[in-house]
PDB file of C-alpha atoms in Angstrom:
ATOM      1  CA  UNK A   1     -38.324 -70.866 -73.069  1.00 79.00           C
ATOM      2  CA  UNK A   2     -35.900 -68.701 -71.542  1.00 83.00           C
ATOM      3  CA  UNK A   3     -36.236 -69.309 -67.715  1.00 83.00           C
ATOM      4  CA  UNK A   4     -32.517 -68.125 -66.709  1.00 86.00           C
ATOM      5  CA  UNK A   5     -34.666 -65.023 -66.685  1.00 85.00           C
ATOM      6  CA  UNK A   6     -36.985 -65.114 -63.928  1.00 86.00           C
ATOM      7  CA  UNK A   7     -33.645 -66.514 -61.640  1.00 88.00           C
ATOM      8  CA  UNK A   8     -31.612 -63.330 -62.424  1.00 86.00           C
ATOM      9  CA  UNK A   9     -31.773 -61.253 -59.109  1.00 88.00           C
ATOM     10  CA  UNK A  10     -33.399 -58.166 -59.840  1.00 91.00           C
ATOM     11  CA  UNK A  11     -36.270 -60.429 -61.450  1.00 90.00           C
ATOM     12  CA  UNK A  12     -36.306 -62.866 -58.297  1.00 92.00           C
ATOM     13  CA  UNK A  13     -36.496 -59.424 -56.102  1.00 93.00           C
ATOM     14  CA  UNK A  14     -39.208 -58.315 -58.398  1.00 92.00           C
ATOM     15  CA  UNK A  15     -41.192 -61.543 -57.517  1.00 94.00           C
ATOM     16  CA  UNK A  16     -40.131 -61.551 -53.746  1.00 95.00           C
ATOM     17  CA  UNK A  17     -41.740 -58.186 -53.317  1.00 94.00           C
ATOM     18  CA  UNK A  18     -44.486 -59.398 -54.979  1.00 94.00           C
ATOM     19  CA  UNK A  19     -44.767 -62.356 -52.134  1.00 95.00           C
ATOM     20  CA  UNK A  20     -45.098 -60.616 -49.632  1.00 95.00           C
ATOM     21  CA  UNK A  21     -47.037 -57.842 -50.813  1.00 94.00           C
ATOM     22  CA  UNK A  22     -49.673 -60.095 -51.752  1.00 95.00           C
ATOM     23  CA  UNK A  23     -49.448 -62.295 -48.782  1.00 95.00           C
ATOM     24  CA  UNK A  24     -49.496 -59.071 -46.556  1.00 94.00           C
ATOM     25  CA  UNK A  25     -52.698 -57.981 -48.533  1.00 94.00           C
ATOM     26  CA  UNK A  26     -54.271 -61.473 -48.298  1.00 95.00           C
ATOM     27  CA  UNK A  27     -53.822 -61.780 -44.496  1.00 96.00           C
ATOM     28  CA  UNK A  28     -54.461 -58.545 -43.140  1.00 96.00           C
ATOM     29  CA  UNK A  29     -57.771 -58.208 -45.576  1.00 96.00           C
ATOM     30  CA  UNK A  30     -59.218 -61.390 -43.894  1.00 95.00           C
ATOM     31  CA  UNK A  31     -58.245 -60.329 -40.496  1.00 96.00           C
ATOM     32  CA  UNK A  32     -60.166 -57.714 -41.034  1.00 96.00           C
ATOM     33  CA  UNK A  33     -62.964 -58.572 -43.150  1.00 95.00           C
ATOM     34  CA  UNK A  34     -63.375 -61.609 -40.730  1.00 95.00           C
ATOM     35  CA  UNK A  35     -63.822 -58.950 -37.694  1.00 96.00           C
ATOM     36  CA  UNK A  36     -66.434 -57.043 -40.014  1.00 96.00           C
ATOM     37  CA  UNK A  37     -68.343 -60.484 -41.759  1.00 96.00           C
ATOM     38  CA  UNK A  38     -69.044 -61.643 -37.533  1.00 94.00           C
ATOM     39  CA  UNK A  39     -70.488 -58.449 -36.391  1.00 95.00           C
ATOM     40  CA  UNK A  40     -72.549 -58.393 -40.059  1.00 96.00           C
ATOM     41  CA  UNK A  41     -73.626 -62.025 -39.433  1.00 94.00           C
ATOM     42  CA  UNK A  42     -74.715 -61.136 -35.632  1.00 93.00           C
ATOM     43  CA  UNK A  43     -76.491 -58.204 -37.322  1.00 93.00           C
ATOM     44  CA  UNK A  44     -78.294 -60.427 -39.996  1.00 93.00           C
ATOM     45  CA  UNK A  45     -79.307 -63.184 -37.770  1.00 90.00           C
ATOM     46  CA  UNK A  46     -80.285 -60.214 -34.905  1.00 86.00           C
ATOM     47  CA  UNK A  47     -83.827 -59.091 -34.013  1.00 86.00           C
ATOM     48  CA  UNK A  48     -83.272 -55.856 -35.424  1.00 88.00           C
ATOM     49  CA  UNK A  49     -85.305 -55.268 -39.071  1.00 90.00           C
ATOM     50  CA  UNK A  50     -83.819 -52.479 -40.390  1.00 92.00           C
ATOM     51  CA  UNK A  51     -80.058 -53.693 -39.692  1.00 92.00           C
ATOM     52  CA  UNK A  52     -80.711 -56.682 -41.363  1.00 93.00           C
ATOM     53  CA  UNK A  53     -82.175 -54.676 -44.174  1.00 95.00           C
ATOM     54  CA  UNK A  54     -79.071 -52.179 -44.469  1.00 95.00           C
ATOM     55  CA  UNK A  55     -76.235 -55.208 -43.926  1.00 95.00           C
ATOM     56  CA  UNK A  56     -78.439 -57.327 -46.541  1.00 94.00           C
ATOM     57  CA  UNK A  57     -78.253 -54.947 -48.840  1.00 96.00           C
ATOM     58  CA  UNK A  58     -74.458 -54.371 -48.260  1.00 95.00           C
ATOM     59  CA  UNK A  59     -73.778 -57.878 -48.532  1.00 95.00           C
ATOM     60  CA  UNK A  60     -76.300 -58.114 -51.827  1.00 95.00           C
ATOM     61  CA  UNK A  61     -74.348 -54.841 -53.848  1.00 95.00           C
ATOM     62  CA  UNK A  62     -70.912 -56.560 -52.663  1.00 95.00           C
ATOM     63  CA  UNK A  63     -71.827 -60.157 -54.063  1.00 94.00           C
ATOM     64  CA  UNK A  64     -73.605 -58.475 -57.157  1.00 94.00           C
ATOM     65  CA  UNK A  65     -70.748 -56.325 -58.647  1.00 94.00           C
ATOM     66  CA  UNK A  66     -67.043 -57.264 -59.565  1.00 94.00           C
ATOM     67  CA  UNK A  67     -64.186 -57.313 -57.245  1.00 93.00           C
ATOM     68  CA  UNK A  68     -62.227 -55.352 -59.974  1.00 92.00           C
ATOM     69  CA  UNK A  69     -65.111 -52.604 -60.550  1.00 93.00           C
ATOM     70  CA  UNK A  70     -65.019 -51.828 -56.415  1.00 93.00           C
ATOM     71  CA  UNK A  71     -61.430 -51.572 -56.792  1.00 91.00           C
ATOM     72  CA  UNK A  72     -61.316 -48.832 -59.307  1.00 89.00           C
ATOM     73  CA  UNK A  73     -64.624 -47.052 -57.060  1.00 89.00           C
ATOM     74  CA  UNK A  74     -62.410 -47.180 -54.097  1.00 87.00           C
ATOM     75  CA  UNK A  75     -58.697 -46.007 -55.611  1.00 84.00           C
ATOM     76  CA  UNK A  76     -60.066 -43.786 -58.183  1.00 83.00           C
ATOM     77  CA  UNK A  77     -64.264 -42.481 -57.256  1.00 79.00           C
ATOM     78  CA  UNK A  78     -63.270 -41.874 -53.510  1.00 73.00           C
ATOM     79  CA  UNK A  79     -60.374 -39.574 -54.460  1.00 69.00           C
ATOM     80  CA  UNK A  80     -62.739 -37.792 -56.843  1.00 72.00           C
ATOM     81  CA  UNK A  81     -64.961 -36.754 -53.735  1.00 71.00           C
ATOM     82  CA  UNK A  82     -63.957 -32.806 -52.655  1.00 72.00           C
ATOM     83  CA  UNK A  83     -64.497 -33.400 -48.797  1.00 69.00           C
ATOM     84  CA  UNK A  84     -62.284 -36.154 -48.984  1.00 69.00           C
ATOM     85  CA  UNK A  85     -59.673 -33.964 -50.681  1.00 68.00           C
ATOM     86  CA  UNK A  86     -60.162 -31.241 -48.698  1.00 69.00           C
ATOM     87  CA  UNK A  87     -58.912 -33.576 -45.546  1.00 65.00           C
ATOM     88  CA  UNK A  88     -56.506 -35.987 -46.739  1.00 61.00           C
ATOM     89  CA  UNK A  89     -53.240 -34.030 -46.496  1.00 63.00           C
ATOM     90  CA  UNK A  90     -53.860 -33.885 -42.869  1.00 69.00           C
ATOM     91  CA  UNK A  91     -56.827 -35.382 -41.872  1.00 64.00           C
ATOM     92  CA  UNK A  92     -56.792 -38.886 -40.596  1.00 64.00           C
ATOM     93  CA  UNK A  93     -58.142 -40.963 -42.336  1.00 63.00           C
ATOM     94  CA  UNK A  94     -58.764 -39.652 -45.329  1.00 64.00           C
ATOM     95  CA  UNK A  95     -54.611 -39.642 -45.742  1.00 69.00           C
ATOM     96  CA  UNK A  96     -54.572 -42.810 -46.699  1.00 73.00           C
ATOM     97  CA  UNK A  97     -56.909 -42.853 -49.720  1.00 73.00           C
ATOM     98  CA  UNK A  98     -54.042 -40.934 -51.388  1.00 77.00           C
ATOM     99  CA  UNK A  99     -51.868 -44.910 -51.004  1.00 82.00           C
ATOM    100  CA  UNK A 100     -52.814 -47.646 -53.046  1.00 86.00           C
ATOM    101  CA  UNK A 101     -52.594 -50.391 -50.458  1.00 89.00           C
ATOM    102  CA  UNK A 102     -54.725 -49.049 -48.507  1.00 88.00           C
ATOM    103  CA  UNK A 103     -57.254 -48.265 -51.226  1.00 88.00           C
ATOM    104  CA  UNK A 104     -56.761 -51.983 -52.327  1.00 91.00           C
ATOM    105  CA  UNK A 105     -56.610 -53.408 -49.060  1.00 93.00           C
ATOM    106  CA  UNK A 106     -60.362 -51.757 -48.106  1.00 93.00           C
ATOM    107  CA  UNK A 107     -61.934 -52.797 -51.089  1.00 94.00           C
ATOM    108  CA  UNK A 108     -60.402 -56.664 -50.333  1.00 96.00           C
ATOM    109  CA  UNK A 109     -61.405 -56.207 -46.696  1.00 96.00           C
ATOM    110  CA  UNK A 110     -64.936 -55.299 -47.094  1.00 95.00           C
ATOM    111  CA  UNK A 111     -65.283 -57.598 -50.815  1.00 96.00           C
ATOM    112  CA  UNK A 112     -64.451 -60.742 -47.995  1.00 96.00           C
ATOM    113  CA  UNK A 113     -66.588 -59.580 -45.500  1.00 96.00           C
ATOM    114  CA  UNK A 114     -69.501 -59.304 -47.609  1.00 95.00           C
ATOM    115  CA  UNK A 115     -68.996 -62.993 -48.672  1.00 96.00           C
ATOM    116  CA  UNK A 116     -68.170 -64.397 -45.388  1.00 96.00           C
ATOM    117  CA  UNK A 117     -71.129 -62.471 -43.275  1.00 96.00           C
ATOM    118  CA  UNK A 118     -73.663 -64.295 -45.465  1.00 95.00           C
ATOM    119  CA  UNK A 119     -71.512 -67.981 -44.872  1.00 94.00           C
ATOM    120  CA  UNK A 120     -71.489 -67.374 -41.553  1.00 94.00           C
ATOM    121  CA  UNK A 121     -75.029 -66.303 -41.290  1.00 94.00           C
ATOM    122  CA  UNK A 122     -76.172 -69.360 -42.838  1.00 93.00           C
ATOM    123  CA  UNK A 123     -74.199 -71.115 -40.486  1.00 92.00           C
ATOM    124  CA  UNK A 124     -75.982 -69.649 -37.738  1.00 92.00           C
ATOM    125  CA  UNK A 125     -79.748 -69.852 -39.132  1.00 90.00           C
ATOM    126  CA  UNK A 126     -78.998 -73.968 -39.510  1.00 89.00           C
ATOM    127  CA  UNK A 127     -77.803 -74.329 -35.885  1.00 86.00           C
ATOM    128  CA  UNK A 128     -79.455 -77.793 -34.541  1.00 85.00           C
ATOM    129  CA  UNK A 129     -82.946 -76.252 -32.645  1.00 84.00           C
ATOM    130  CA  UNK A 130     -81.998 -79.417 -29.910  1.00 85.00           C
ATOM    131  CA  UNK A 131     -78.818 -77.748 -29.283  1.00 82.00           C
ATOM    132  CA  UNK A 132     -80.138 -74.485 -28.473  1.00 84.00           C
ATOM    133  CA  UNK A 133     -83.064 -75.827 -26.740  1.00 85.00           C
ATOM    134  CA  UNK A 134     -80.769 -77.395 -24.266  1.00 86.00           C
ATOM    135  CA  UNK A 135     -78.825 -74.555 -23.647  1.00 84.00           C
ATOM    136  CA  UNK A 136     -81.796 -72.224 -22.958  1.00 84.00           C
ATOM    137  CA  UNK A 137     -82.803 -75.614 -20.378  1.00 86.00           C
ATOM    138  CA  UNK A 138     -79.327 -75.133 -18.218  1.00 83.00           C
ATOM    139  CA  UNK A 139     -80.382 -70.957 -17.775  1.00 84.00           C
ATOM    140  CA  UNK A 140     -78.757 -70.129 -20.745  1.00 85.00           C
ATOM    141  CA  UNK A 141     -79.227 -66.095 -21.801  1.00 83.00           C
ATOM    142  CA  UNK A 142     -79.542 -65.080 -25.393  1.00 83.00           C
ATOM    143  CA  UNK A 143     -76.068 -64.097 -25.182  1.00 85.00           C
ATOM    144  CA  UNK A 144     -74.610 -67.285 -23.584  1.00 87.00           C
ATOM    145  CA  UNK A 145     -76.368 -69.211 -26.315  1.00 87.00           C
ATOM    146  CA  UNK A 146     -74.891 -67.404 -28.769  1.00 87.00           C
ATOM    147  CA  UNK A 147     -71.224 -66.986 -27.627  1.00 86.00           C
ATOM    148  CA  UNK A 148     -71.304 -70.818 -26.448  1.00 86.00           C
ATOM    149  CA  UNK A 149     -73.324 -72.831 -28.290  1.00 87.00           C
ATOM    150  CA  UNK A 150     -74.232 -71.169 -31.717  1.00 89.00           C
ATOM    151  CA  UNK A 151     -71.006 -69.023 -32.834  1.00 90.00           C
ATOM    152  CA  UNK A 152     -68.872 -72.104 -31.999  1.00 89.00           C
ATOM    153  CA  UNK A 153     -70.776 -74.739 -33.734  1.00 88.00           C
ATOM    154  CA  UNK A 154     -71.348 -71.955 -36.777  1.00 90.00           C
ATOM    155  CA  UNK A 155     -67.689 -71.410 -37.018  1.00 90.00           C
ATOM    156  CA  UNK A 156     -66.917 -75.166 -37.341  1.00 89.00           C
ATOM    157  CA  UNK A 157     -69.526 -75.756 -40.068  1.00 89.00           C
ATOM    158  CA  UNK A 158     -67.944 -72.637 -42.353  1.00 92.00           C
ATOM    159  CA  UNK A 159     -64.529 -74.181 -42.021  1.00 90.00           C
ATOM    160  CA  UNK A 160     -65.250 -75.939 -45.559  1.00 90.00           C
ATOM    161  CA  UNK A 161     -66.860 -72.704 -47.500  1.00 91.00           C
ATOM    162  CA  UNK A 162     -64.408 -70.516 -45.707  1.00 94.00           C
ATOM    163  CA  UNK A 163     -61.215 -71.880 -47.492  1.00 93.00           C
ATOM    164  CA  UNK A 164     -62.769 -71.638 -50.624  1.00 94.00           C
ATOM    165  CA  UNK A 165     -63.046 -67.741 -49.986  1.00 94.00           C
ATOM    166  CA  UNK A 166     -59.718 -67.607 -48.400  1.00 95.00           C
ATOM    167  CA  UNK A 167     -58.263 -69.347 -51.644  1.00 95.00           C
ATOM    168  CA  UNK A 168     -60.359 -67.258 -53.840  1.00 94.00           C
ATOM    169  CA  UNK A 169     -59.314 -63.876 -51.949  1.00 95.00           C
ATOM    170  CA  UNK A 170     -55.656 -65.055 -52.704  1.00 95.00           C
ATOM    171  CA  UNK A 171     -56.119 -65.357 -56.737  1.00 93.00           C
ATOM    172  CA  UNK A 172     -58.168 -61.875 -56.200  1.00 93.00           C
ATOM    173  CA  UNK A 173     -55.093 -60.094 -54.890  1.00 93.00           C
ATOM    174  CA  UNK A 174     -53.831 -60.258 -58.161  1.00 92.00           C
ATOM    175  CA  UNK A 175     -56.581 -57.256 -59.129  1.00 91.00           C
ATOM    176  CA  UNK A 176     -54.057 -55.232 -56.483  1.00 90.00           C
ATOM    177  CA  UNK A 177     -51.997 -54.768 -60.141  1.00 88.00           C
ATOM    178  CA  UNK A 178     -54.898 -52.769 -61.658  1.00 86.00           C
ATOM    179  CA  UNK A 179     -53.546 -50.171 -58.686  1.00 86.00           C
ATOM    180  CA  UNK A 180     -50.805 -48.133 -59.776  1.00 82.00           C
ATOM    181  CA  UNK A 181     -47.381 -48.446 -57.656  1.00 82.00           C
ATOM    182  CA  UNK A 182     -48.615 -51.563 -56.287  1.00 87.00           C
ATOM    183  CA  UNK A 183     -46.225 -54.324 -56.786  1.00 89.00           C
ATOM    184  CA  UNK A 184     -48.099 -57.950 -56.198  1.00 92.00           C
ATOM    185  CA  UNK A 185     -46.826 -60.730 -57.674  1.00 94.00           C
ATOM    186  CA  UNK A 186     -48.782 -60.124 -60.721  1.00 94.00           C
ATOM    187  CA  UNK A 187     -47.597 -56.774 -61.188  1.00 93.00           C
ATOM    188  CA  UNK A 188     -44.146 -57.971 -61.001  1.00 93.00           C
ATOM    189  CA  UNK A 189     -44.647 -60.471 -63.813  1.00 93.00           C
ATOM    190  CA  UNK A 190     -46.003 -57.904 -65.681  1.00 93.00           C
ATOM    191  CA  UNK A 191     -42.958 -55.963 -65.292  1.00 92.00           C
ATOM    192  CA  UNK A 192     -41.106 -58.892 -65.907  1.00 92.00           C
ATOM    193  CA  UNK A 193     -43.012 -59.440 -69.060  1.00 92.00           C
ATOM    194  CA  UNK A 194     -42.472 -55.175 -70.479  1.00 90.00           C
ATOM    195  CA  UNK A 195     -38.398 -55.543 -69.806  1.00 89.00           C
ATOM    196  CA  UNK A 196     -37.766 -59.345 -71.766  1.00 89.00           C
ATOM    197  CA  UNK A 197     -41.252 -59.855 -73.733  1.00 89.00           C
ATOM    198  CA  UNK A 198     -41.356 -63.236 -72.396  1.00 88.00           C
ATOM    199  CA  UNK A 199     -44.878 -63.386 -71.432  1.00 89.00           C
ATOM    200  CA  UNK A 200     -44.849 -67.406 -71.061  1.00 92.00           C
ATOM    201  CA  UNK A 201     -41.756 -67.382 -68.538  1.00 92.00           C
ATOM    202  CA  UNK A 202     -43.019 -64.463 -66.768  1.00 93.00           C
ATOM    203  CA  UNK A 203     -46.818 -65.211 -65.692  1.00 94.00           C
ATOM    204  CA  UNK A 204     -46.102 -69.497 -65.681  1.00 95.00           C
ATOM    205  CA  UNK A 205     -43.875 -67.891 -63.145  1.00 94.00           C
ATOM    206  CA  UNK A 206     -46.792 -66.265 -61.632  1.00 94.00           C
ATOM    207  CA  UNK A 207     -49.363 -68.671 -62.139  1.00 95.00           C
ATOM    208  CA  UNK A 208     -46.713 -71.030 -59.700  1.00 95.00           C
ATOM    209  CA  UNK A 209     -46.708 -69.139 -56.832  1.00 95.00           C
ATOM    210  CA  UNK A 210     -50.402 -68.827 -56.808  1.00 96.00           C
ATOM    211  CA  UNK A 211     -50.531 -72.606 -56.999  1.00 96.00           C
ATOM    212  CA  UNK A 212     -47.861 -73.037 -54.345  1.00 96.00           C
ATOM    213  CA  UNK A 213     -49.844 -70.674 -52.117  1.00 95.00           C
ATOM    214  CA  UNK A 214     -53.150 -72.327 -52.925  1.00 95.00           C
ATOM    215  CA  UNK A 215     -51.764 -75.953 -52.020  1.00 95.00           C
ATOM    216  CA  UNK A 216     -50.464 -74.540 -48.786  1.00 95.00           C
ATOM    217  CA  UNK A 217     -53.471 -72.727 -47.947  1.00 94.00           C
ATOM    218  CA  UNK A 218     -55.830 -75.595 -48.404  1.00 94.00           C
ATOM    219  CA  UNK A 219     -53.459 -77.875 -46.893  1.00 94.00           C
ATOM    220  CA  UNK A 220     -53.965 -75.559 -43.708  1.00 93.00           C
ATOM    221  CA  UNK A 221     -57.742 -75.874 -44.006  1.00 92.00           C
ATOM    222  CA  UNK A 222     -57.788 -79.374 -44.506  1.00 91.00           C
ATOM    223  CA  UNK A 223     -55.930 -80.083 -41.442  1.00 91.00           C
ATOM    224  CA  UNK A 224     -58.115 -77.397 -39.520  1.00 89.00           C
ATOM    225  CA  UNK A 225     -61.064 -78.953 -40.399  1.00 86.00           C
ATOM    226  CA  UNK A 226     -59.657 -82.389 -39.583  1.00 86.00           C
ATOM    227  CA  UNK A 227     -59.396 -81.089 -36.121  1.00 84.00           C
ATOM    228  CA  UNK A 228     -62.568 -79.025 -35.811  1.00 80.00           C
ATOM    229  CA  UNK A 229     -64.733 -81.085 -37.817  1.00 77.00           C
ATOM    230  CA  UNK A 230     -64.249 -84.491 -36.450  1.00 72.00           C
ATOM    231  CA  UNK A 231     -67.360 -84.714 -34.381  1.00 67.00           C
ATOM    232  CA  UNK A 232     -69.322 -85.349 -38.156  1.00 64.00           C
ATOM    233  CA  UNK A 233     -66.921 -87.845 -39.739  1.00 64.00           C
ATOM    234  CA  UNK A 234     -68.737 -90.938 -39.648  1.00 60.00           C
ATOM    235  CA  UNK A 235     -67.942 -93.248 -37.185  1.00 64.00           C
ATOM    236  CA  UNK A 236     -65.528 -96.078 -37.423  1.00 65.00           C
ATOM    237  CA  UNK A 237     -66.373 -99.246 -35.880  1.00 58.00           C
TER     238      UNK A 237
END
């Protein structure tokens, strides 16, 4: 095992590039896809038929197919489109289809909130009937009940599922390779890997910064849901 490798500089550059373009990819996909998965979950849980219809069936195709497969629809089937090439040289936003983060950052964005509209829909559908029965006692609008009582208490209860999606979004970054000109941080041990033909040394590499990421990640959770979640530890006497 020839480790001195992965320390030389241009390799640790490779792999600090690769940090933070997957970090930047994780975070600003789950910003986003958590703005999108509450407005689908209000939408699925709403009194409106055929918007629950048209986000189910969003949410159904999105679960259904492979993160990878949406990827390669996104980068390479959307560029294929002629109206879409017609505008994106100066057309906003079709401009950014020609770059491949933002190709790969869509397809993470709306892979996440396909997974966390149905989490957080459940959520909502197994709010206690007491607690919104009380709130509709005190005057409570639809609206108040929701923004008070329900989205709060739905939040709270996701915390657990949640960082399983989070963690799982951050091992699905590593798709972002199967975009050209993206460097992630398993791009760059691929790179790594085509200049020394060490695969071991190169993806172990890899594989620890995923696992340092995922400790830290769930570490986060844990103590968020620690804080959040409190109210259904058992009691201590």
């Amino acid at each position: 095992m020839k480790w001195h490798v992965i320390f030389e500089p241009q390799n640790l550059e490779l792999y600090a590039t690769g940090i933070l373009t997957t970090l930047g990819l994780l975070f600003s996909s789950l910003g986003i896809g958590a703005v999108l998965a509450l407005i689908f979950a209000l939408l699925l849980t709403g009194p409106w038929a055929p918007l629950r219809w048209i986000v189910g069936a969003y949410t159904y195709v999105i679960r259904g197919t492979p993160l990878l497969i949406q990827v390669y629809l996104i980068y390479y089937g959307l560029g294929q489109l002629e109206w879409i090439q017609a505008r994106w040289d100066d057309v906003w936003p079709w401009t950014h289809f020609k770059e491949p983060f933002f190709c790969a950052l869509l397809a993470f964005s709306l892979n996440t909130a396909g997974y966390t509209a149905e989490m957080l829909a459940g959520a909502i559908r197994e709010t206690s009937a007491g607690e919104i029965e009380s709130a509709q006692a005190f005057g409570m609008s639809r609206f108040q009940v929701m923004r008070h009582i329900v989205l709060p208490s739905a939040l709270r209860r996701t915390l657990p599922a949640y960082s399983n999606e989070v963690v799982m979004m951050l091992q699905s970054t590593s798709l972002a390779s199967a975009v050209p000109s993206m460097l992630d941080v398993t791009a760059a041990a691929s790179r790594v890997y085509s200049d020394y033909y060490l695969p071991f040394e190169a993806y172990i590499a890899a594989a620890a910064i995923y696992l340092v990421a995922s400790f830290c990640l769930i570490g986060m959770f844990r103590l968020a849901e620690k804080q959040f979640l409190a109210y259904l530890a058992p009691r201590k006497h």
